[in-house]
Amino acid sequence: MWTGRHQILAALAVLAVSACVPDDAPNATPVDVSGSAHVIDGDTLDLDGTRIRLFAIDAPELSQSCSDAAGRTWDCGTWSKAVLKSLTTSETICEARDIDRYGRTVAVCTSGGIDVGRALVREGAAFAYTRYSTIYAKDENNARAEALGVWQGDAQRPDVVRAQARDLAKGAAPSTSNPSECVIKGNISQSGRIYHLPGSRSYDKTRISTRHGERWFCSEAEARAAGWRGING
């Protein structure tokens, strides 16, 4: 059982390595780069001194744990980093798309002719970051359907983990807001796992607690695939 001190330390660890949102840096121009990759975490590389944030994906935080089909926890964050290492054993070529607010180059990277971001999402080692692009959305759907990687059990998106870490670091209660802008509420009650659509009778009074396994969904198909059912289902 974690103490409050352990939770705060874990939260600070998450914040230290958290993935940023792409954000224009007004005086910076993104430049393509290639070389030998040093892996920082599941979606971040260093290529000869250039820090790269992989475009359109969001990998579990290094300190993040996931659950498998039996409800057992496993270190999905460190596993995701290991998968990225296995994908970047040859020269890595990164096509720059942007510079984020931390000065990192946001890029689509290939290694050995393989789109590294796509491979991570396809193996369930990262999520498609559809807030910025849907280019890997189909790959995420396939990984979820096959219960690969983080999709073995309940998968908590890293942006939710980061929001919780910020709350803990500030000494606040975990947020029940929806940072990923998905509006379907996945609630756990005596009736089981139920999802609520905007406009439904119980939607407004339903509160989501992600630390208790509840979550947000972007579509009914996603909710059903994760094991939730509609209020009348």
PDB file of C-alpha atoms in Angstrom:
ATOM      1  CA  MET A   1       0.000   0.000   0.000  1.00  0.00           C
ATOM      2  CA  TRP A   2       1.438   3.358  -1.004  1.00  0.00           C
ATOM      3  CA  THR A   3       1.619   6.126   1.556  1.00  0.00           C
ATOM      4  CA  GLY A   4       0.807   9.723   0.732  1.00  0.00           C
ATOM      5  CA  ARG A   5       4.543  10.418   0.563  1.00  0.00           C
ATOM      6  CA  HIS A   6       5.046   7.622  -1.994  1.00  0.00           C
ATOM      7  CA  GLN A   7       2.189   8.960  -4.104  1.00  0.00           C
ATOM      8  CA  ILE A   8       3.687  12.436  -4.127  1.00  0.00           C
ATOM      9  CA  LEU A   9       7.127  11.085  -5.081  1.00  0.00           C
ATOM     10  CA  ALA A  10       5.591   9.064  -7.904  1.00  0.00           C
ATOM     11  CA  ALA A  11       3.679  12.114  -9.046  1.00  0.00           C
ATOM     12  CA  LEU A  12       6.856  14.164  -9.158  1.00  0.00           C
ATOM     13  CA  ALA A  13       8.550  11.399 -11.153  1.00  0.00           C
ATOM     14  CA  VAL A  14       5.720  11.466 -13.683  1.00  0.00           C
ATOM     15  CA  LEU A  15       5.963  15.224 -14.027  1.00  0.00           C
ATOM     16  CA  ALA A  16       9.716  15.045 -14.514  1.00  0.00           C
ATOM     17  CA  VAL A  17       9.379  12.866 -17.608  1.00  0.00           C
ATOM     18  CA  SER A  18       5.891  13.833 -18.764  1.00  0.00           C
ATOM     19  CA  ALA A  19       5.121  14.173 -22.448  1.00  0.00           C
ATOM     20  CA  CYS A  20       4.289  17.691 -23.518  1.00  0.00           C
ATOM     21  CA  VAL A  21       1.680  18.931 -25.887  1.00  0.00           C
ATOM     22  CA  PRO A  22       3.015  20.241 -29.181  1.00  0.00           C
ATOM     23  CA  ASP A  23       3.090  24.010 -28.957  1.00  0.00           C
ATOM     24  CA  ASP A  24       4.680  26.430 -31.383  1.00  0.00           C
ATOM     25  CA  ALA A  25       7.942  28.014 -30.296  1.00  0.00           C
ATOM     26  CA  PRO A  26       7.928  31.377 -32.130  1.00  0.00           C
ATOM     27  CA  ASN A  27      11.665  31.665 -32.742  1.00  0.00           C
ATOM     28  CA  ALA A  28      12.438  28.025 -33.502  1.00  0.00           C
ATOM     29  CA  THR A  29      12.382  26.187 -36.810  1.00  0.00           C
ATOM     30  CA  PRO A  30      12.062  22.382 -36.734  1.00  0.00           C
ATOM     31  CA  VAL A  31      14.912  20.603 -38.519  1.00  0.00           C
ATOM     32  CA  ASP A  32      15.066  16.995 -39.710  1.00  0.00           C
ATOM     33  CA  VAL A  33      17.675  14.932 -37.872  1.00  0.00           C
ATOM     34  CA  SER A  34      19.126  11.442 -38.074  1.00  0.00           C
ATOM     35  CA  GLY A  35      21.588   9.351 -36.127  1.00  0.00           C
ATOM     36  CA  SER A  36      21.911   6.816 -33.341  1.00  0.00           C
ATOM     37  CA  ALA A  37      18.985   7.032 -30.950  1.00  0.00           C
ATOM     38  CA  HIS A  38      19.238   7.186 -27.171  1.00  0.00           C
ATOM     39  CA  VAL A  39      15.830   6.310 -25.735  1.00  0.00           C
ATOM     40  CA  ILE A  40      14.549   8.527 -22.907  1.00  0.00           C
ATOM     41  CA  ASP A  41      11.090   7.001 -22.432  1.00  0.00           C
ATOM     42  CA  GLY A  42       8.371   5.404 -24.534  1.00  0.00           C
ATOM     43  CA  ASP A  43       7.885   8.396 -26.853  1.00  0.00           C
ATOM     44  CA  THR A  44      11.071  10.460 -26.455  1.00  0.00           C
ATOM     45  CA  LEU A  45      14.490  10.068 -28.087  1.00  0.00           C
ATOM     46  CA  ASP A  46      17.795  11.869 -28.133  1.00  0.00           C
ATOM     47  CA  LEU A  47      19.607  11.954 -31.474  1.00  0.00           C
ATOM     48  CA  ASP A  48      23.112  13.400 -31.174  1.00  0.00           C
ATOM     49  CA  GLY A  49      21.960  16.052 -28.713  1.00  0.00           C
ATOM     50  CA  THR A  50      18.588  16.771 -30.318  1.00  0.00           C
ATOM     51  CA  ARG A  51      15.646  15.814 -28.115  1.00  0.00           C
ATOM     52  CA  ILE A  52      12.841  14.246 -30.167  1.00  0.00           C
ATOM     53  CA  ARG A  53       9.191  13.855 -29.120  1.00  0.00           C
ATOM     54  CA  LEU A  54       7.459  11.326 -31.386  1.00  0.00           C
ATOM     55  CA  PHE A  55       4.562  12.879 -33.273  1.00  0.00           C
ATOM     56  CA  ALA A  56       0.936  11.787 -32.731  1.00  0.00           C
ATOM     57  CA  ILE A  57       1.589   9.191 -30.013  1.00  0.00           C
ATOM     58  CA  ASP A  58       1.494   9.238 -26.216  1.00  0.00           C
ATOM     59  CA  ALA A  59       3.297   6.425 -24.394  1.00  0.00           C
ATOM     60  CA  PRO A  60       2.741   5.413 -20.766  1.00  0.00           C
ATOM     61  CA  GLU A  61       4.794   7.419 -18.278  1.00  0.00           C
ATOM     62  CA  LEU A  62       7.949   5.665 -17.040  1.00  0.00           C
ATOM     63  CA  SER A  63       6.471   5.280 -13.559  1.00  0.00           C
ATOM     64  CA  GLN A  64       3.052   4.225 -14.864  1.00  0.00           C
ATOM     65  CA  SER A  65       1.548   0.804 -14.158  1.00  0.00           C
ATOM     66  CA  CYS A  66      -1.188  -0.897 -16.161  1.00  0.00           C
ATOM     67  CA  SER A  67      -3.406  -3.884 -15.446  1.00  0.00           C
ATOM     68  CA  ASP A  68      -3.712  -7.120 -17.396  1.00  0.00           C
ATOM     69  CA  ALA A  69      -6.869  -9.112 -18.126  1.00  0.00           C
ATOM     70  CA  ALA A  70      -6.744 -10.647 -14.643  1.00  0.00           C
ATOM     71  CA  GLY A  71      -6.407  -7.247 -12.964  1.00  0.00           C
ATOM     72  CA  ARG A  72      -2.714  -7.710 -12.083  1.00  0.00           C
ATOM     73  CA  THR A  73      -0.491  -4.654 -12.368  1.00  0.00           C
ATOM     74  CA  TRP A  74       2.591  -4.524 -14.563  1.00  0.00           C
ATOM     75  CA  ASP A  75       5.144  -1.842 -15.425  1.00  0.00           C
ATOM     76  CA  CYS A  76       3.830  -0.706 -18.784  1.00  0.00           C
ATOM     77  CA  GLY A  77       5.916   2.483 -18.711  1.00  0.00           C
ATOM     78  CA  THR A  78       9.286   0.746 -18.550  1.00  0.00           C
ATOM     79  CA  TRP A  79       8.053  -1.861 -21.048  1.00  0.00           C
ATOM     80  CA  SER A  80       7.090   0.847 -23.519  1.00  0.00           C
ATOM     81  CA  LYS A  81      10.602   2.306 -23.270  1.00  0.00           C
ATOM     82  CA  ALA A  82      12.072  -1.156 -23.926  1.00  0.00           C
ATOM     83  CA  VAL A  83       9.888  -1.571 -27.022  1.00  0.00           C
ATOM     84  CA  LEU A  84      11.086   1.772 -28.379  1.00  0.00           C
ATOM     85  CA  LYS A  85      14.693   0.667 -27.792  1.00  0.00           C
ATOM     86  CA  SER A  86      14.066  -2.511 -29.762  1.00  0.00           C
ATOM     87  CA  LEU A  87      12.667  -0.477 -32.662  1.00  0.00           C
ATOM     88  CA  THR A  88      15.625   1.924 -32.906  1.00  0.00           C
ATOM     89  CA  THR A  89      18.634  -0.366 -33.138  1.00  0.00           C
ATOM     90  CA  SER A  90      19.663   0.979 -36.573  1.00  0.00           C
ATOM     91  CA  GLU A  91      20.031   4.583 -37.761  1.00  0.00           C
ATOM     92  CA  THR A  92      16.944   6.586 -36.887  1.00  0.00           C
ATOM     93  CA  ILE A  93      15.674   9.258 -39.278  1.00  0.00           C
ATOM     94  CA  CYS A  94      13.296  11.880 -37.907  1.00  0.00           C
ATOM     95  CA  GLU A  95      11.178  14.157 -40.095  1.00  0.00           C
ATOM     96  CA  ALA A  96      10.428  17.266 -38.062  1.00  0.00           C
ATOM     97  CA  ARG A  97       6.841  18.496 -37.748  1.00  0.00           C
ATOM     98  CA  ASP A  98       7.038  21.091 -34.987  1.00  0.00           C
ATOM     99  CA  ILE A  99       8.900  22.417 -31.960  1.00  0.00           C
ATOM    100  CA  ASP A 100       7.095  21.924 -28.664  1.00  0.00           C
ATOM    101  CA  ARG A 101       6.984  24.392 -25.792  1.00  0.00           C
ATOM    102  CA  TYR A 102       9.920  22.649 -24.115  1.00  0.00           C
ATOM    103  CA  GLY A 103      12.103  23.083 -27.190  1.00  0.00           C
ATOM    104  CA  ARG A 104      11.874  19.480 -28.325  1.00  0.00           C
ATOM    105  CA  THR A 105      11.552  18.569 -31.984  1.00  0.00           C
ATOM    106  CA  VAL A 106       8.223  16.860 -32.650  1.00  0.00           C
ATOM    107  CA  ALA A 107       8.860  14.362 -35.438  1.00  0.00           C
ATOM    108  CA  VAL A 108       7.835  11.249 -37.311  1.00  0.00           C
ATOM    109  CA  CYS A 109      10.773   8.856 -36.994  1.00  0.00           C
ATOM    110  CA  THR A 110      11.718   5.755 -38.931  1.00  0.00           C
ATOM    111  CA  SER A 111      14.350   3.150 -38.157  1.00  0.00           C
ATOM    112  CA  GLY A 112      15.175   0.333 -40.539  1.00  0.00           C
ATOM    113  CA  GLY A 113      12.365   1.593 -42.766  1.00  0.00           C
ATOM    114  CA  ILE A 114       9.774   1.202 -39.970  1.00  0.00           C
ATOM    115  CA  ASP A 115       7.609   4.072 -38.736  1.00  0.00           C
ATOM    116  CA  VAL A 116       8.542   3.884 -35.054  1.00  0.00           C
ATOM    117  CA  GLY A 117       5.450   5.695 -33.776  1.00  0.00           C
ATOM    118  CA  ARG A 118       3.111   3.471 -35.756  1.00  0.00           C
ATOM    119  CA  ALA A 119       4.897   0.337 -34.565  1.00  0.00           C
ATOM    120  CA  LEU A 120       4.607   1.434 -30.925  1.00  0.00           C
ATOM    121  CA  VAL A 121       0.871   2.058 -31.242  1.00  0.00           C
ATOM    122  CA  ARG A 122       0.350  -1.146 -33.205  1.00  0.00           C
ATOM    123  CA  GLU A 123       2.036  -3.202 -30.455  1.00  0.00           C
ATOM    124  CA  GLY A 124       0.013  -1.521 -27.711  1.00  0.00           C
ATOM    125  CA  ALA A 125       3.127   0.193 -26.360  1.00  0.00           C
ATOM    126  CA  ALA A 126       1.690   3.686 -26.933  1.00  0.00           C
ATOM    127  CA  PHE A 127      -1.623   5.403 -27.556  1.00  0.00           C
ATOM    128  CA  ALA A 128      -2.588   7.328 -30.666  1.00  0.00           C
ATOM    129  CA  TYR A 129      -2.572  11.007 -29.661  1.00  0.00           C
ATOM    130  CA  THR A 130      -5.667  11.865 -31.688  1.00  0.00           C
ATOM    131  CA  ARG A 131      -5.862  15.332 -30.192  1.00  0.00           C
ATOM    132  CA  TYR A 132      -3.119  16.269 -32.671  1.00  0.00           C
ATOM    133  CA  SER A 133      -3.472  13.727 -35.482  1.00  0.00           C
ATOM    134  CA  THR A 134      -5.482  10.611 -36.323  1.00  0.00           C
ATOM    135  CA  ILE A 135      -2.771   9.001 -38.466  1.00  0.00           C
ATOM    136  CA  TYR A 136      -2.342   6.159 -35.951  1.00  0.00           C
ATOM    137  CA  ALA A 137      -5.984   5.833 -34.853  1.00  0.00           C
ATOM    138  CA  LYS A 138      -6.559   2.682 -36.923  1.00  0.00           C
ATOM    139  CA  ASP A 139      -3.419   1.111 -35.466  1.00  0.00           C
ATOM    140  CA  GLU A 140      -4.711   1.775 -31.952  1.00  0.00           C
ATOM    141  CA  ASN A 141      -8.074   0.215 -32.823  1.00  0.00           C
ATOM    142  CA  ASN A 142      -6.288  -2.899 -34.088  1.00  0.00           C
ATOM    143  CA  ALA A 143      -4.106  -3.171 -30.972  1.00  0.00           C
ATOM    144  CA  ARG A 144      -7.166  -2.757 -28.751  1.00  0.00           C
ATOM    145  CA  ALA A 145      -9.119  -5.404 -30.673  1.00  0.00           C
ATOM    146  CA  GLU A 146      -6.240  -7.852 -30.236  1.00  0.00           C
ATOM    147  CA  ALA A 147      -5.712  -6.919 -26.556  1.00  0.00           C
ATOM    148  CA  LEU A 148      -2.039  -6.106 -27.122  1.00  0.00           C
ATOM    149  CA  GLY A 149       0.194  -4.331 -24.633  1.00  0.00           C
ATOM    150  CA  VAL A 150      -1.677  -1.750 -22.588  1.00  0.00           C
ATOM    151  CA  TRP A 151      -4.948  -3.090 -24.005  1.00  0.00           C
ATOM    152  CA  GLN A 152      -4.653  -6.384 -22.087  1.00  0.00           C
ATOM    153  CA  GLY A 153      -6.769  -4.808 -19.369  1.00  0.00           C
ATOM    154  CA  ASP A 154      -7.981  -1.355 -18.443  1.00  0.00           C
ATOM    155  CA  ALA A 155      -5.760   1.182 -20.159  1.00  0.00           C
ATOM    156  CA  GLN A 156      -5.385   4.597 -18.554  1.00  0.00           C
ATOM    157  CA  ARG A 157      -4.212   7.240 -20.987  1.00  0.00           C
ATOM    158  CA  PRO A 158      -1.006   9.066 -20.035  1.00  0.00           C
ATOM    159  CA  ASP A 159      -2.622  12.513 -20.189  1.00  0.00           C
ATOM    160  CA  VAL A 160      -4.961  11.386 -17.391  1.00  0.00           C
ATOM    161  CA  VAL A 161      -1.978  10.067 -15.401  1.00  0.00           C
ATOM    162  CA  ARG A 162      -0.197  13.391 -15.832  1.00  0.00           C
ATOM    163  CA  ALA A 163      -3.270  15.323 -14.703  1.00  0.00           C
ATOM    164  CA  GLN A 164      -3.462  13.171 -11.570  1.00  0.00           C
ATOM    165  CA  ALA A 165       0.257  13.684 -10.934  1.00  0.00           C
ATOM    166  CA  ARG A 166      -0.162  17.453 -11.130  1.00  0.00           C
ATOM    167  CA  ASP A 167      -3.016  17.289  -8.631  1.00  0.00           C
ATOM    168  CA  LEU A 168      -1.012  15.135  -6.209  1.00  0.00           C
ATOM    169  CA  ALA A 169       2.044  17.365  -6.504  1.00  0.00           C
ATOM    170  CA  LYS A 170      -0.139  20.345  -5.596  1.00  0.00           C
ATOM    171  CA  GLY A 171      -1.707  18.448  -2.713  1.00  0.00           C
ATOM    172  CA  ALA A 172      -5.115  18.457  -4.393  1.00  0.00           C
ATOM    173  CA  ALA A 173      -7.579  15.621  -4.828  1.00  0.00           C
ATOM    174  CA  PRO A 174      -7.223  13.714  -8.114  1.00  0.00           C
ATOM    175  CA  SER A 175      -8.978  15.530 -10.935  1.00  0.00           C
ATOM    176  CA  THR A 176     -12.283  14.273 -12.258  1.00  0.00           C
ATOM    177  CA  SER A 177     -12.014  16.498 -15.335  1.00  0.00           C
ATOM    178  CA  ASN A 178     -11.417  15.144 -18.796  1.00  0.00           C
ATOM    179  CA  PRO A 179      -8.072  16.364 -20.136  1.00  0.00           C
ATOM    180  CA  SER A 180      -8.313  14.400 -23.399  1.00  0.00           C
ATOM    181  CA  GLU A 181     -11.627  16.054 -24.342  1.00  0.00           C
ATOM    182  CA  CYS A 182     -13.445  12.726 -24.718  1.00  0.00           C
ATOM    183  CA  VAL A 183     -16.960  13.156 -23.368  1.00  0.00           C
ATOM    184  CA  ILE A 184     -18.373   9.664 -22.724  1.00  0.00           C
ATOM    185  CA  LYS A 185     -18.258   8.815 -19.008  1.00  0.00           C
ATOM    186  CA  GLY A 186     -17.221   5.297 -17.990  1.00  0.00           C
ATOM    187  CA  ASN A 187     -18.665   4.767 -14.510  1.00  0.00           C
ATOM    188  CA  ILE A 188     -18.280   1.767 -12.171  1.00  0.00           C
ATOM    189  CA  SER A 189     -21.238   1.080  -9.886  1.00  0.00           C
ATOM    190  CA  GLN A 190     -23.211  -1.779  -8.368  1.00  0.00           C
ATOM    191  CA  SER A 191     -24.620  -2.325 -11.845  1.00  0.00           C
ATOM    192  CA  GLY A 192     -21.119  -2.897 -13.237  1.00  0.00           C
ATOM    193  CA  ARG A 193     -19.249  -0.868 -15.826  1.00  0.00           C
ATOM    194  CA  ILE A 194     -21.677   1.537 -17.450  1.00  0.00           C
ATOM    195  CA  TYR A 195     -20.975   4.332 -19.891  1.00  0.00           C
ATOM    196  CA  HIS A 196     -23.070   7.496 -20.065  1.00  0.00           C
ATOM    197  CA  LEU A 197     -23.537   9.611 -23.175  1.00  0.00           C
ATOM    198  CA  PRO A 198     -23.882  13.410 -23.052  1.00  0.00           C
ATOM    199  CA  GLY A 199     -27.546  14.287 -22.668  1.00  0.00           C
ATOM    200  CA  SER A 200     -28.501  11.004 -20.991  1.00  0.00           C
ATOM    201  CA  ARG A 201     -30.455  11.091 -17.741  1.00  0.00           C
ATOM    202  CA  SER A 202     -27.546  10.365 -15.384  1.00  0.00           C
ATOM    203  CA  TYR A 203     -24.782  12.084 -17.321  1.00  0.00           C
ATOM    204  CA  ASP A 204     -24.587  15.396 -15.443  1.00  0.00           C
ATOM    205  CA  LYS A 205     -24.656  13.849 -11.961  1.00  0.00           C
ATOM    206  CA  THR A 206     -22.110  11.119 -12.799  1.00  0.00           C
ATOM    207  CA  ARG A 207     -18.617  11.903 -11.493  1.00  0.00           C
ATOM    208  CA  ILE A 208     -15.562  10.089 -12.819  1.00  0.00           C
ATOM    209  CA  SER A 209     -12.785   8.974 -10.462  1.00  0.00           C
ATOM    210  CA  THR A 210      -9.888   7.673 -12.541  1.00  0.00           C
ATOM    211  CA  ARG A 211      -8.014   6.461  -9.474  1.00  0.00           C
ATOM    212  CA  HIS A 212     -10.869   3.995  -8.894  1.00  0.00           C
ATOM    213  CA  GLY A 213     -10.687   2.659 -12.444  1.00  0.00           C
ATOM    214  CA  GLU A 214     -13.327   4.888 -13.972  1.00  0.00           C
ATOM    215  CA  ARG A 215     -12.481   6.624 -17.244  1.00  0.00           C
ATOM    216  CA  TRP A 216     -13.518   8.711 -20.223  1.00  0.00           C
ATOM    217  CA  PHE A 217     -14.139   7.406 -23.730  1.00  0.00           C
ATOM    218  CA  CYS A 218     -14.067   9.084 -27.125  1.00  0.00           C
ATOM    219  CA  SER A 219     -16.619   6.761 -28.731  1.00  0.00           C
ATOM    220  CA  GLU A 220     -19.176   4.098 -27.825  1.00  0.00           C
ATOM    221  CA  ALA A 221     -17.107   1.553 -29.774  1.00  0.00           C
ATOM    222  CA  GLU A 222     -14.094   2.320 -27.574  1.00  0.00           C
ATOM    223  CA  ALA A 223     -16.213   1.971 -24.417  1.00  0.00           C
ATOM    224  CA  ARG A 224     -17.687  -1.366 -25.489  1.00  0.00           C
ATOM    225  CA  ALA A 225     -14.266  -2.693 -26.541  1.00  0.00           C
ATOM    226  CA  ALA A 226     -12.941  -1.874 -23.050  1.00  0.00           C
ATOM    227  CA  GLY A 227     -15.773  -3.827 -21.393  1.00  0.00           C
ATOM    228  CA  TRP A 228     -18.260  -1.056 -20.578  1.00  0.00           C
ATOM    229  CA  ARG A 229     -21.924  -1.246 -21.631  1.00  0.00           C
ATOM    230  CA  GLY A 230     -24.511   1.408 -22.338  1.00  0.00           C
ATOM    231  CA  ILE A 231     -26.950   2.385 -19.640  1.00  0.00           C
ATOM    232  CA  ASN A 232     -29.641   0.303 -21.323  1.00  0.00           C
ATOM    233  CA  GLY A 233     -27.261  -2.340 -22.688  1.00  0.00           C
TER     234      GLY A 233
END
